[in-house]
Coordinates of C-alpha atoms in Angstrom, one line a residue:
Chain A
X1 CA -8.2 -14.7 10.7
X2 CA -8.3 -10.9 11.9
X3 CA -5.3 -9.3 9.1
X4 CA -3.6 -6.6 9.8
X5 CA -5.2 -5.1 12.4
X6 CA -4.8 -1.0 14.0
X7 CA -5.1 0.7 16.5
X8 CA -6.5 3.3 17.1
X9 CA -8.7 4.1 13.5
X10 CA -8.8 7.9 14.8
X11 CA -7.0 10.3 16.7
X12 CA -6.4 13.8 17.3
X13 CA -3.2 14.9 18.9
X14 CA -1.9 18.2 19.7
X15 CA 1.3 19.6 18.5
X16 CA 4.1 18.3 21.1
X17 CA 1.9 15.9 22.2
X18 CA 3.3 12.4 21.5
X19 CA 1.7 9.4 20.6
X20 CA 2.1 5.2 19.6
X21 CA 0.0 3.5 17.0
X22 CA -0.1 0.4 17.3
X23 CA -0.4 -2.4 14.9
X24 CA -0.6 -6.5 14.7
X25 CA -0.5 -9.2 12.4
X26 CA -1.7 -12.7 12.7
X27 CA -0.3 -14.4 9.5
X28 CA 2.2 -15.5 10.7
X29 CA 4.3 -13.2 8.1
X30 CA 8.5 -12.2 8.4
X31 CA 7.7 -8.3 7.5
X32 CA 6.1 -5.9 8.4
X33 CA 5.7 -1.4 7.1
X34 CA 4.2 1.5 7.9
X35 CA 3.5 4.1 5.4
X36 CA 1.5 7.0 5.5
X37 CA -1.6 8.1 2.7
X38 CA -1.7 12.3 1.9
X39 CA -3.1 13.7 -1.0
X40 CA -1.4 14.0 -4.5
X41 CA 1.5 12.5 -2.4
X42 CA -0.1 9.0 -2.7
X43 CA 1.6 6.1 -0.6
X44 CA 4.9 6.2 1.1
X45 CA 6.8 3.9 3.3
X46 CA 7.8 5.3 7.2
X47 CA 10.1 2.0 8.4
X48 CA 9.9 -1.3 7.8
X49 CA 10.7 -4.5 9.6
X50 CA 12.5 -7.3 7.3
X51 CA 12.3 -10.2 10.1
X52 CA 11.6 -10.0 14.1
X53 CA 14.4 -7.5 15.4
X54 CA 15.5 -5.5 12.6
X55 CA 14.0 -2.1 11.2
X56 CA 15.0 -0.1 8.6
X57 CA 14.0 3.7 7.9
X58 CA 12.1 4.3 4.7
X59 CA 11.5 7.6 2.1
X60 CA 9.8 9.3 5.3
X61 CA 11.1 9.2 8.6
X62 CA 12.0 11.7 10.1
X63 CA 9.6 12.5 13.3
X64 CA 8.5 8.8 13.9
X65 CA 10.4 5.7 15.8
X66 CA 9.3 2.3 16.2
X67 CA 9.3 -1.0 17.8
X68 CA 9.4 -4.7 16.8
X69 CA 7.6 -5.3 19.6
X70 CA 7.6 -9.4 18.3
X71 CA 6.7 -11.2 15.7
X72 CA 2.8 -10.4 15.7
X73 CA 3.6 -6.6 16.7
X74 CA 4.5 -3.2 15.3
X75 CA 4.8 -0.3 16.6
X76 CA 5.2 3.6 15.1
X77 CA 5.7 6.0 17.7
X78 CA 5.2 10.2 17.5
X79 CA 7.8 12.0 20.2
X80 CA 6.6 15.4 19.5
X81 CA 3.6 15.2 17.1
X82 CA 3.4 18.2 14.2
X83 CA 0.5 19.6 12.2
X84 CA 3.0 18.2 9.1
X85 CA 2.1 14.8 10.5
X86 CA -1.5 15.1 9.5
X87 CA -2.2 11.9 7.8
X88 CA -3.4 8.1 7.2
X89 CA -1.4 5.6 9.1
X90 CA -1.4 1.9 7.5
X91 CA 0.8 -0.9 8.6
X92 CA 0.6 -3.5 6.5
X93 CA 2.8 -7.0 6.6
X94 CA 4.5 -9.3 4.0
X95 CA 6.0 -13.4 3.9
X96 CA 8.6 -12.7 3.7
X97 CA 11.4 -9.3 3.0
X98 CA 11.9 -11.0 -0.6
X99 CA 9.3 -9.4 -3.0
X100 CA 6.4 -11.4 -1.1
X101 CA 2.9 -9.9 -1.8
X102 CA 1.8 -7.2 1.0
X103 CA -0.7 -6.9 2.6
X104 CA -2.7 -3.8 4.4
X105 CA -4.5 -3.1 8.2
X106 CA -7.7 -0.2 8.1
X107 CA -5.4 2.4 8.8
X108 CA -5.5 5.2 11.6
X109 CA -6.7 8.7 10.6
X110 CA -4.6 11.1 12.2
X111 CA -5.0 15.4 12.9
X112 CA -2.6 17.2 14.7
X113 CA -3.9 20.5 15.7
Chain B
X1 CA 15.3 5.5 -7.5
X2 CA 11.5 3.6 -8.9
X3 CA 9.0 6.1 -9.9
X4 CA 5.7 5.3 -10.4
X5 CA 3.0 7.0 -12.7
X6 CA -1.5 5.7 -13.3
X7 CA -3.1 7.0 -15.8
X8 CA -5.5 8.3 -16.4
X9 CA -6.3 10.2 -12.5
X10 CA -9.7 9.6 -12.8
X11 CA -12.0 7.2 -15.0
X12 CA -16.5 7.6 -15.3
X13 CA -18.1 4.5 -17.6
X14 CA -21.4 2.2 -17.8
X15 CA -21.9 -0.5 -16.3
X16 CA -20.7 -3.0 -18.2
X17 CA -17.8 -1.8 -20.2
X18 CA -14.8 -3.7 -20.3
X19 CA -11.8 -1.0 -19.6
X20 CA -7.9 -0.5 -18.8
X21 CA -6.6 1.3 -15.9
X22 CA -2.7 1.9 -16.9
X23 CA 0.3 1.8 -14.8
X24 CA 3.6 2.9 -16.0
X25 CA 7.6 2.6 -14.0
X26 CA 11.0 3.3 -14.6
X27 CA 13.0 0.8 -12.9
X28 CA 12.2 -2.7 -15.2
X29 CA 14.4 -4.5 -12.8
X30 CA 11.3 -5.9 -10.6
X31 CA 10.9 -8.3 -9.6
X32 CA 7.2 -8.6 -9.1
X33 CA 4.2 -5.7 -9.7
X34 CA 1.1 -5.3 -6.8
X35 CA -2.3 -3.8 -7.6
X36 CA -4.8 -2.7 -4.9
X37 CA -8.5 -2.1 -4.6
X38 CA -9.0 0.8 -2.0
X39 CA -12.4 2.6 -1.0
X40 CA -13.4 5.4 0.4
X41 CA -12.2 5.7 4.2
X42 CA -10.7 2.5 4.3
X43 CA -7.4 0.1 3.9
X44 CA -5.7 -1.0 0.4
X45 CA -7.0 -3.8 -0.6
X46 CA -4.5 -6.8 -2.7
X47 CA -5.8 -7.6 -6.1
X48 CA -3.8 -9.2 -7.7
X49 CA 0.3 -10.0 -7.1
X50 CA 2.6 -10.3 -10.6
X51 CA 6.1 -11.9 -10.4
X52 CA 8.1 -10.8 -13.2
X53 CA 8.5 -14.7 -15.0
X54 CA 5.1 -13.5 -15.8
X55 CA 2.9 -12.1 -18.3
X56 CA -0.8 -11.9 -16.6
X57 CA -3.0 -13.4 -13.4
X58 CA -6.0 -13.5 -13.6
X59 CA -8.7 -13.2 -10.7
X60 CA -12.5 -13.6 -11.9
X61 CA -13.0 -10.6 -13.8
X62 CA -9.7 -8.6 -13.1
X63 CA -6.8 -9.5 -15.2
X64 CA -2.9 -7.5 -14.7
X65 CA 0.2 -8.3 -17.6
X66 CA 3.0 -7.1 -17.0
X67 CA 5.2 -6.0 -19.8
X68 CA 9.7 -5.4 -18.2
X69 CA 10.9 -3.9 -20.9
X70 CA 8.7 -1.2 -22.2
X71 CA 8.1 -0.4 -18.5
X72 CA 3.8 -0.7 -18.4
X73 CA 1.2 -2.8 -16.2
X74 CA -2.1 -3.0 -17.3
X75 CA -5.5 -3.7 -15.2
X76 CA -8.2 -5.2 -17.1
X77 CA -11.5 -5.4 -15.7
X78 CA -14.3 -7.0 -17.5
X79 CA -18.5 -6.2 -17.3
X80 CA -17.6 -3.4 -14.8
X81 CA -20.3 -3.2 -12.4
X82 CA -20.6 -0.1 -10.0
X83 CA -19.6 -2.7 -6.4
X84 CA -16.0 -2.0 -8.8
X85 CA -16.0 1.5 -7.9
X86 CA -13.2 2.4 -6.1
X87 CA -9.4 3.5 -6.5
X88 CA -6.9 1.2 -7.7
X89 CA -3.4 1.3 -7.0
X90 CA -0.4 -0.2 -8.9
X91 CA 3.1 -0.5 -6.8
X92 CA 6.2 -1.8 -7.3
X93 CA 9.8 -2.6 -5.3
X94 CA 12.6 -0.7 -6.3
X95 CA 16.0 -2.2 -5.9
X96 CA 15.6 -2.7 -1.8
X97 CA 14.0 -5.5 -1.6
X98 CA 10.3 -5.2 -0.7
X99 CA 9.8 -1.3 -0.2
X100 CA 6.9 -0.5 -2.4
X101 CA 6.3 2.3 -4.6
X102 CA 2.8 3.5 -5.2
X103 CA 1.6 5.0 -8.1
X104 CA -1.1 8.4 -7.9
X105 CA -4.1 5.5 -8.3
X106 CA -7.1 6.0 -10.2
X107 CA -10.0 7.0 -9.3
X108 CA -13.1 4.8 -11.2
X109 CA -16.5 5.2 -10.4
X110 CA -19.0 3.0 -13.2
X111 CA -22.6 5.0 -13.1
X112 CA -25.6 2.2 -12.9

């Protein structure tokens, strides 16, 4: 099993450009999450999907949109990238919403110039 | 709102030492607490998940404890090795399902 996979691994954008970060899991998990990790701020939840067909805002959702494409895939879209969105983005999944262990992908390192 | 703190922020020890990493949280009404390891430039690897009904959880040389009443968890690493060098993160859910709040991490260096 590959676990949680993310594409791309690295990306450089110019301010105002858009892009979609892709995430897929092969563990048949119901819940999926997007986090960002910044120096001094730690890991913060952007959006989550408790189950297929539902999405909700986390702590820092502004400037992002998500799509739960199916049970396996959960994408994060930046419509108009800003330098403040320079970060490392992690996708995670868990079996269920009710306090289950979360498993993380390798991350996408995004730089917005 | 759940707040999670980890002390110390950095720790350097000689190989072979037993060590304890600390994690404290403000909302003691948690269902579980999770410990992760993060190597430089990599993702997070889940080490241990302690349910609130458990007081300890063990995996190899790692032992994690949870004391809800005091708002504390500890990660004990026995006989540390250079390969244990990494950042260790703890995370606790808030009052809404599985939304984790992370501590700032402890950066561990084990010197040969």
